[in-house]
Amino acid sequence: MAQPVRVRRLTEQEGQKLQHIVRRGSTGSVRFRRAMMLLASAGGSTVPVIARLVQADEDTVRDVIHLFNEIGLVCPNPRWAGGRPRLLSPDDEDFVIQTATTRPTQVGKPFTRWSSRKLADHLRRNIARPVRIGREALRCLLARRGITFQRTKTWKESPDPAFDAKLDRIEYAINERPDRTFAFDEFGPLGIRPTAGSCWAERGHPDRLPATYRRTHGITYFHGCYSVGDDQMWGVNRRRKGIVHTWAALRTIRATRPDGAPIGTRALHAYLRWRNKNARHPDVLASQRRERARIRSEKSIRWGGRSPAAAA
C-alpha cells in the first residue's frame, strides 16, 4: 500500500515563515492557500481533508506538497508567466539587490533604512551605474529574490539533546495512534472586561464603558481537552485554579477510553508522581537562592538584569 502524500518535517524557521504568511496574508492569495496546505499537512491532515479545507483539487494539494519537499520555502511564491520582456539585465538586477541589502549610511545617505521610493531614487541618480526602475517593479524584484523588510529579532532553540527523539514520539502518537492521543491545556485567568467598539453616534456623545479597576465578579480558568483521533473537543470553566480541577479534567480523558489501554496522558501522570516524590527540600532551595544572590552580588548584577560588561 502506497504511503499517503505528506510534507516532510518542517524546521523551526520554515514553520515560523509559513505561520507568518497565514497570519499576515490575504485569504485569497496564492501564498496564503499554499501555506495553509503545507501547515495542514504538517499537522497530520490528509490530502482529501486539505483539499476541502482550502477548496482546491486534491492533485493541486499533492503538487504543492511535492514541490515544497523539493525546493522548500520558495514553494509558496507563485511563478507567473507572460508579460512584457524585462528591461533590466541580470547584472542590473544583481546590482539592485546588492544596493538594497546595503545600509544607506554606507553609500553616503543620511538615513538608516531604504524605502522603495528612496531606493528607486538612489538607483536612478547613481552616477557610477544608473538603473531606472519603478517602485512597483522594484517591489516585485525584491520579492522574487526573497528580500523583505525585516527587523532584528532574537531566537532560541531547544537545548534538550533528546529533542528529536521526543518529536519523533509525538509524531508517532499523532500519526500512528491518533485514537489514543489527547491534548490538554488550561488557560487563565479569564477576566470579563468591556471591549471598545465603534458605531454611528451623535457628535461629542460616544458610547462609554467603565474601566475594570476591580474584578468584583472574580476570574475564570478554562480546562480544555482535544481528542486527536475523534477530532472532538470539550472543556469546563472553573472559578479558581487548582490541582483538583486539573485531575478532574484528566480523568475525563481517561473516561473516554475505559478499556484501560495506554493514552497520551499516562506519561504526564507518571511525571507528576515523580515530581512530587522527588521534591527538593526547603533547606536546599533556600541554600540555592542564597548562592545565586551571592554570585549576583560579586558580579554587581541586579536580579533579572545583566552584568555591567554585557550591558556596555
PDB file of N, CA and C in Angstrom, residues 228-286:
ATOM      1  N   VAL A 228      -7.399  13.699  19.355  1.00  0.00           N
ATOM      2  CA  VAL A 228      -6.836  13.798  18.005  1.00  0.00           C
ATOM      3  C   VAL A 228      -7.557  12.873  17.036  1.00  0.00           C
ATOM      4  N   GLY A 229      -7.794  11.622  17.452  1.00  0.00           N
ATOM      5  CA  GLY A 229      -8.409  10.663  16.545  1.00  0.00           C
ATOM      6  C   GLY A 229      -9.854  10.976  16.226  1.00  0.00           C
ATOM      7  N   ASP A 230     -10.630  11.426  17.215  1.00  0.00           N
ATOM      8  CA  ASP A 230     -12.051  11.708  17.010  1.00  0.00           C
ATOM      9  C   ASP A 230     -12.321  13.131  16.557  1.00  0.00           C
ATOM     10  N   ASP A 231     -11.313  14.000  16.653  1.00  0.00           N
ATOM     11  CA  ASP A 231     -11.483  15.415  16.328  1.00  0.00           C
ATOM     12  C   ASP A 231     -12.614  16.018  17.157  1.00  0.00           C
ATOM     13  N   GLN A 232     -12.608  15.713  18.453  1.00  0.00           N
ATOM     14  CA  GLN A 232     -13.615  16.219  19.375  1.00  0.00           C
ATOM     15  C   GLN A 232     -12.945  17.052  20.457  1.00  0.00           C
ATOM     16  N   MET A 233     -13.636  18.104  20.884  1.00  0.00           N
ATOM     17  CA  MET A 233     -13.123  18.983  21.920  1.00  0.00           C
ATOM     18  C   MET A 233     -14.154  19.106  23.040  1.00  0.00           C
ATOM     19  N   TRP A 234     -13.686  19.234  24.266  1.00  0.00           N
ATOM     20  CA  TRP A 234     -14.559  19.508  25.390  1.00  0.00           C
ATOM     21  C   TRP A 234     -13.781  20.280  26.443  1.00  0.00           C
ATOM     22  N   GLY A 235     -14.490  20.947  27.309  1.00  0.00           N
ATOM     23  CA  GLY A 235     -13.824  21.746  28.319  1.00  0.00           C
ATOM     24  C   GLY A 235     -14.803  22.207  29.378  1.00  0.00           C
ATOM     25  N   VAL A 236     -14.272  22.843  30.412  1.00  0.00           N
ATOM     26  CA  VAL A 236     -15.089  23.312  31.524  1.00  0.00           C
ATOM     27  C   VAL A 236     -14.439  24.545  32.127  1.00  0.00           C
ATOM     28  N   ASN A 237     -15.254  25.485  32.590  1.00  0.00           N
ATOM     29  CA  ASN A 237     -14.768  26.680  33.268  1.00  0.00           C
ATOM     30  C   ASN A 237     -14.758  26.458  34.780  1.00  0.00           C
ATOM     31  N   ARG A 238     -13.698  26.929  35.414  1.00  0.00           N
ATOM     32  CA  ARG A 238     -13.579  26.826  36.865  1.00  0.00           C
ATOM     33  C   ARG A 238     -13.403  28.212  37.469  1.00  0.00           C
ATOM     34  N   ARG A 239     -13.854  28.357  38.693  1.00  0.00           N
ATOM     35  CA  ARG A 239     -13.761  29.651  39.354  1.00  0.00           C
ATOM     36  C   ARG A 239     -12.374  29.918  39.917  1.00  0.00           C
ATOM     37  N   ARG A 240     -11.560  28.894  40.044  1.00  0.00           N
ATOM     38  CA  ARG A 240     -10.204  29.077  40.563  1.00  0.00           C
ATOM     39  C   ARG A 240      -9.306  28.009  39.980  1.00  0.00           C
ATOM     40  N   LYS A 241      -8.011  28.180  40.148  1.00  0.00           N
ATOM     41  CA  LYS A 241      -7.026  27.242  39.641  1.00  0.00           C
ATOM     42  C   LYS A 241      -6.599  26.308  40.765  1.00  0.00           C
ATOM     43  N   GLY A 242      -6.491  25.027  40.458  1.00  0.00           N
ATOM     44  CA  GLY A 242      -6.077  24.072  41.479  1.00  0.00           C
ATOM     45  C   GLY A 242      -5.836  22.704  40.881  1.00  0.00           C
ATOM     46  N   ILE A 243      -5.041  21.902  41.581  1.00  0.00           N
ATOM     47  CA  ILE A 243      -4.714  20.570  41.080  1.00  0.00           C
ATOM     48  C   ILE A 243      -5.940  19.675  41.029  1.00  0.00           C
ATOM     49  N   VAL A 244      -6.934  19.920  41.911  1.00  0.00           N
ATOM     50  CA  VAL A 244      -8.146  19.107  41.901  1.00  0.00           C
ATOM     51  C   VAL A 244      -8.875  19.222  40.569  1.00  0.00           C
ATOM     52  N   HIS A 245      -8.966  20.442  40.065  1.00  0.00           N
ATOM     53  CA  HIS A 245      -9.635  20.653  38.786  1.00  0.00           C
ATOM     54  C   HIS A 245      -8.822  20.074  37.641  1.00  0.00           C
ATOM     55  N   THR A 246      -7.497  20.158  37.727  1.00  0.00           N
ATOM     56  CA  THR A 246      -6.655  19.575  36.680  1.00  0.00           C
ATOM     57  C   THR A 246      -6.821  18.063  36.644  1.00  0.00           C
ATOM     58  N   TRP A 247      -6.815  17.420  37.806  1.00  0.00           N
ATOM     59  CA  TRP A 247      -7.015  15.974  37.844  1.00  0.00           C
ATOM     60  C   TRP A 247      -8.391  15.597  37.323  1.00  0.00           C
ATOM     61  N   ALA A 248      -9.395  16.394  37.616  1.00  0.00           N
ATOM     62  CA  ALA A 248     -10.747  16.106  37.121  1.00  0.00           C
ATOM     63  C   ALA A 248     -10.786  16.150  35.599  1.00  0.00           C
ATOM     64  N   ALA A 249     -10.086  17.136  35.009  1.00  0.00           N
ATOM     65  CA  ALA A 249     -10.039  17.224  33.546  1.00  0.00           C
ATOM     66  C   ALA A 249      -9.313  16.022  32.952  1.00  0.00           C
ATOM     67  N   LEU A 250      -8.237  15.594  33.594  1.00  0.00           N
ATOM     68  CA  LEU A 250      -7.505  14.435  33.086  1.00  0.00           C
ATOM     69  C   LEU A 250      -8.325  13.157  33.226  1.00  0.00           C
ATOM     70  N   ARG A 251      -9.149  13.076  34.264  1.00  0.00           N
ATOM     71  CA  ARG A 251      -9.992  11.889  34.414  1.00  0.00           C
ATOM     72  C   ARG A 251     -11.055  11.811  33.319  1.00  0.00           C
ATOM     73  N   THR A 252     -11.487  12.963  32.797  1.00  0.00           N
ATOM     74  CA  THR A 252     -12.431  12.917  31.681  1.00  0.00           C
ATOM     75  C   THR A 252     -11.796  12.314  30.442  1.00  0.00           C
ATOM     76  N   ILE A 253     -10.480  12.538  30.270  1.00  0.00           N
ATOM     77  CA  ILE A 253      -9.773  11.915  29.149  1.00  0.00           C
ATOM     78  C   ILE A 253      -9.723  10.404  29.338  1.00  0.00           C
ATOM     79  N   ARG A 254      -9.392   9.971  30.554  1.00  0.00           N
ATOM     80  CA  ARG A 254      -9.361   8.539  30.821  1.00  0.00           C
ATOM     81  C   ARG A 254     -10.734   7.911  30.614  1.00  0.00           C
ATOM     82  N   ALA A 255     -11.809   8.637  30.958  1.00  0.00           N
ATOM     83  CA  ALA A 255     -13.156   8.081  30.831  1.00  0.00           C
ATOM     84  C   ALA A 255     -13.539   7.827  29.388  1.00  0.00           C
ATOM     85  N   THR A 256     -12.913   8.542  28.424  1.00  0.00           N
ATOM     86  CA  THR A 256     -13.235   8.317  27.018  1.00  0.00           C
ATOM     87  C   THR A 256     -12.648   7.025  26.490  1.00  0.00           C
ATOM     88  N   ARG A 257     -11.694   6.437  27.214  1.00  0.00           N
ATOM     89  CA  ARG A 257     -11.088   5.154  26.821  1.00  0.00           C
ATOM     90  C   ARG A 257     -11.158   4.208  28.019  1.00  0.00           C
ATOM     91  N   PRO A 258     -12.329   3.681  28.322  1.00  0.00           N
ATOM     92  CA  PRO A 258     -12.484   2.858  29.533  1.00  0.00           C
ATOM     93  C   PRO A 258     -11.865   1.479  29.443  1.00  0.00           C
ATOM     94  N   ASP A 259     -11.294   1.102  28.283  1.00  0.00           N
ATOM     95  CA  ASP A 259     -10.726  -0.237  28.156  1.00  0.00           C
ATOM     96  C   ASP A 259      -9.386  -0.375  28.857  1.00  0.00           C
ATOM     97  N   GLY A 260      -8.838   0.697  29.403  1.00  0.00           N
ATOM     98  CA  GLY A 260      -7.584   0.614  30.143  1.00  0.00           C
ATOM     99  C   GLY A 260      -6.341   0.652  29.294  1.00  0.00           C
ATOM    100  N   ALA A 261      -6.464   0.795  27.969  1.00  0.00           N
ATOM    101  CA  ALA A 261      -5.282   0.861  27.111  1.00  0.00           C
ATOM    102  C   ALA A 261      -4.559   2.178  27.340  1.00  0.00           C
ATOM    103  N   PRO A 262      -3.238   2.201  27.076  1.00  0.00           N
ATOM    104  CA  PRO A 262      -2.475   3.430  27.356  1.00  0.00           C
ATOM    105  C   PRO A 262      -2.907   4.576  26.466  1.00  0.00           C
ATOM    106  N   ILE A 263      -2.899   5.788  27.015  1.00  0.00           N
ATOM    107  CA  ILE A 263      -3.215   7.004  26.269  1.00  0.00           C
ATOM    108  C   ILE A 263      -2.119   8.016  26.516  1.00  0.00           C
ATOM    109  N   GLY A 264      -2.214   9.140  25.793  1.00  0.00           N
ATOM    110  CA  GLY A 264      -1.124  10.104  25.813  1.00  0.00           C
ATOM    111  C   GLY A 264      -0.879  10.747  27.157  1.00  0.00           C
ATOM    112  N   THR A 265      -1.830  10.726  28.039  1.00  0.00           N
ATOM    113  CA  THR A 265      -1.611  11.422  29.306  1.00  0.00           C
ATOM    114  C   THR A 265      -0.939  10.551  30.359  1.00  0.00           C
ATOM    115  N   ARG A 266      -0.710   9.279  30.084  1.00  0.00           N
ATOM    116  CA  ARG A 266      -0.082   8.430  31.091  1.00  0.00           C
ATOM    117  C   ARG A 266       1.306   8.937  31.441  1.00  0.00           C
ATOM    118  N   ALA A 267       2.066   9.410  30.450  1.00  0.00           N
ATOM    119  CA  ALA A 267       3.389   9.960  30.736  1.00  0.00           C
ATOM    120  C   ALA A 267       3.286  11.191  31.617  1.00  0.00           C
ATOM    121  N   LEU A 268       2.241  11.999  31.423  1.00  0.00           N
ATOM    122  CA  LEU A 268       2.037  13.176  32.268  1.00  0.00           C
ATOM    123  C   LEU A 268       1.756  12.756  33.709  1.00  0.00           C
ATOM    124  N   HIS A 269       0.937  11.747  33.898  1.00  0.00           N
ATOM    125  CA  HIS A 269       0.663  11.259  35.238  1.00  0.00           C
ATOM    126  C   HIS A 269       1.942  10.766  35.906  1.00  0.00           C
ATOM    127  N   ALA A 270       2.749  10.004  35.146  1.00  0.00           N
ATOM    128  CA  ALA A 270       3.988   9.471  35.712  1.00  0.00           C
ATOM    129  C   ALA A 270       4.929  10.589  36.133  1.00  0.00           C
ATOM    130  N   TYR A 271       5.003  11.660  35.307  1.00  0.00           N
ATOM    131  CA  TYR A 271       5.888  12.762  35.660  1.00  0.00           C
ATOM    132  C   TYR A 271       5.395  13.484  36.918  1.00  0.00           C
ATOM    133  N   LEU A 272       4.077  13.692  37.018  1.00  0.00           N
ATOM    134  CA  LEU A 272       3.557  14.371  38.198  1.00  0.00           C
ATOM    135  C   LEU A 272       3.859  13.576  39.464  1.00  0.00           C
ATOM    136  N   ARG A 273       3.716  12.249  39.390  1.00  0.00           N
ATOM    137  CA  ARG A 273       4.037  11.431  40.555  1.00  0.00           C
ATOM    138  C   ARG A 273       5.525  11.506  40.890  1.00  0.00           C
ATOM    139  N   TRP A 274       6.361  11.447  39.841  1.00  0.00           N
ATOM    140  CA  TRP A 274       7.809  11.513  40.074  1.00  0.00           C
ATOM    141  C   TRP A 274       8.199  12.866  40.645  1.00  0.00           C
ATOM    142  N   ARG A 275       7.627  13.948  40.099  1.00  0.00           N
ATOM    143  CA  ARG A 275       7.988  15.290  40.550  1.00  0.00           C
ATOM    144  C   ARG A 275       7.602  15.490  42.011  1.00  0.00           C
ATOM    145  N   ASN A 276       6.437  15.055  42.394  1.00  0.00           N
ATOM    146  CA  ASN A 276       6.025  15.217  43.783  1.00  0.00           C
ATOM    147  C   ASN A 276       6.827  14.326  44.727  1.00  0.00           C
ATOM    148  N   LYS A 277       7.235  13.176  44.249  1.00  0.00           N
ATOM    149  CA  LYS A 277       8.011  12.262  45.082  1.00  0.00           C
ATOM    150  C   LYS A 277       9.436  12.756  45.264  1.00  0.00           C
ATOM    151  N   ASN A 278       9.968  13.478  44.261  1.00  0.00           N
ATOM    152  CA  ASN A 278      11.346  13.937  44.287  1.00  0.00           C
ATOM    153  C   ASN A 278      11.442  15.449  44.496  1.00  0.00           C
ATOM    154  N   ALA A 279      10.517  16.010  45.222  1.00  0.00           N
ATOM    155  CA  ALA A 279      10.561  17.453  45.503  1.00  0.00           C
ATOM    156  C   ALA A 279      11.797  17.778  46.339  1.00  0.00           C
ATOM    157  N   ARG A 280      12.404  18.922  46.045  1.00  0.00           N
ATOM    158  CA  ARG A 280      13.602  19.335  46.773  1.00  0.00           C
ATOM    159  C   ARG A 280      13.249  19.828  48.179  1.00  0.00           C
ATOM    160  N   HIS A 281      14.171  19.599  49.082  1.00  0.00           N
ATOM    161  CA  HIS A 281      13.957  20.003  50.468  1.00  0.00           C
ATOM    162  C   HIS A 281      13.959  21.532  50.561  1.00  0.00           C
ATOM    163  N   PRO A 282      13.130  22.127  51.407  1.00  0.00           N
ATOM    164  CA  PRO A 282      13.108  23.597  51.526  1.00  0.00           C
ATOM    165  C   PRO A 282      14.465  24.180  51.889  1.00  0.00           C
ATOM    166  N   ASP A 283      15.254  23.484  52.695  1.00  0.00           N
ATOM    167  CA  ASP A 283      16.577  23.999  53.047  1.00  0.00           C
ATOM    168  C   ASP A 283      17.491  24.047  51.825  1.00  0.00           C
ATOM    169  N   VAL A 284      17.353  23.056  50.934  1.00  0.00           N
ATOM    170  CA  VAL A 284      18.161  23.056  49.709  1.00  0.00           C
ATOM    171  C   VAL A 284      17.769  24.236  48.818  1.00  0.00           C
ATOM    172  N   LEU A 285      16.469  24.482  48.671  1.00  0.00           N
ATOM    173  CA  LEU A 285      16.020  25.613  47.865  1.00  0.00           C
ATOM    174  C   LEU A 285      16.528  26.931  48.432  1.00  0.00           C
ATOM    175  N   ALA A 286      16.465  27.099  49.739  1.00  0.00           N
ATOM    176  CA  ALA A 286      16.950  28.330  50.362  1.00  0.00           C
ATOM    177  C   ALA A 286      18.442  28.487  50.160  1.00  0.00           C
TER     178      ALA A 286
END
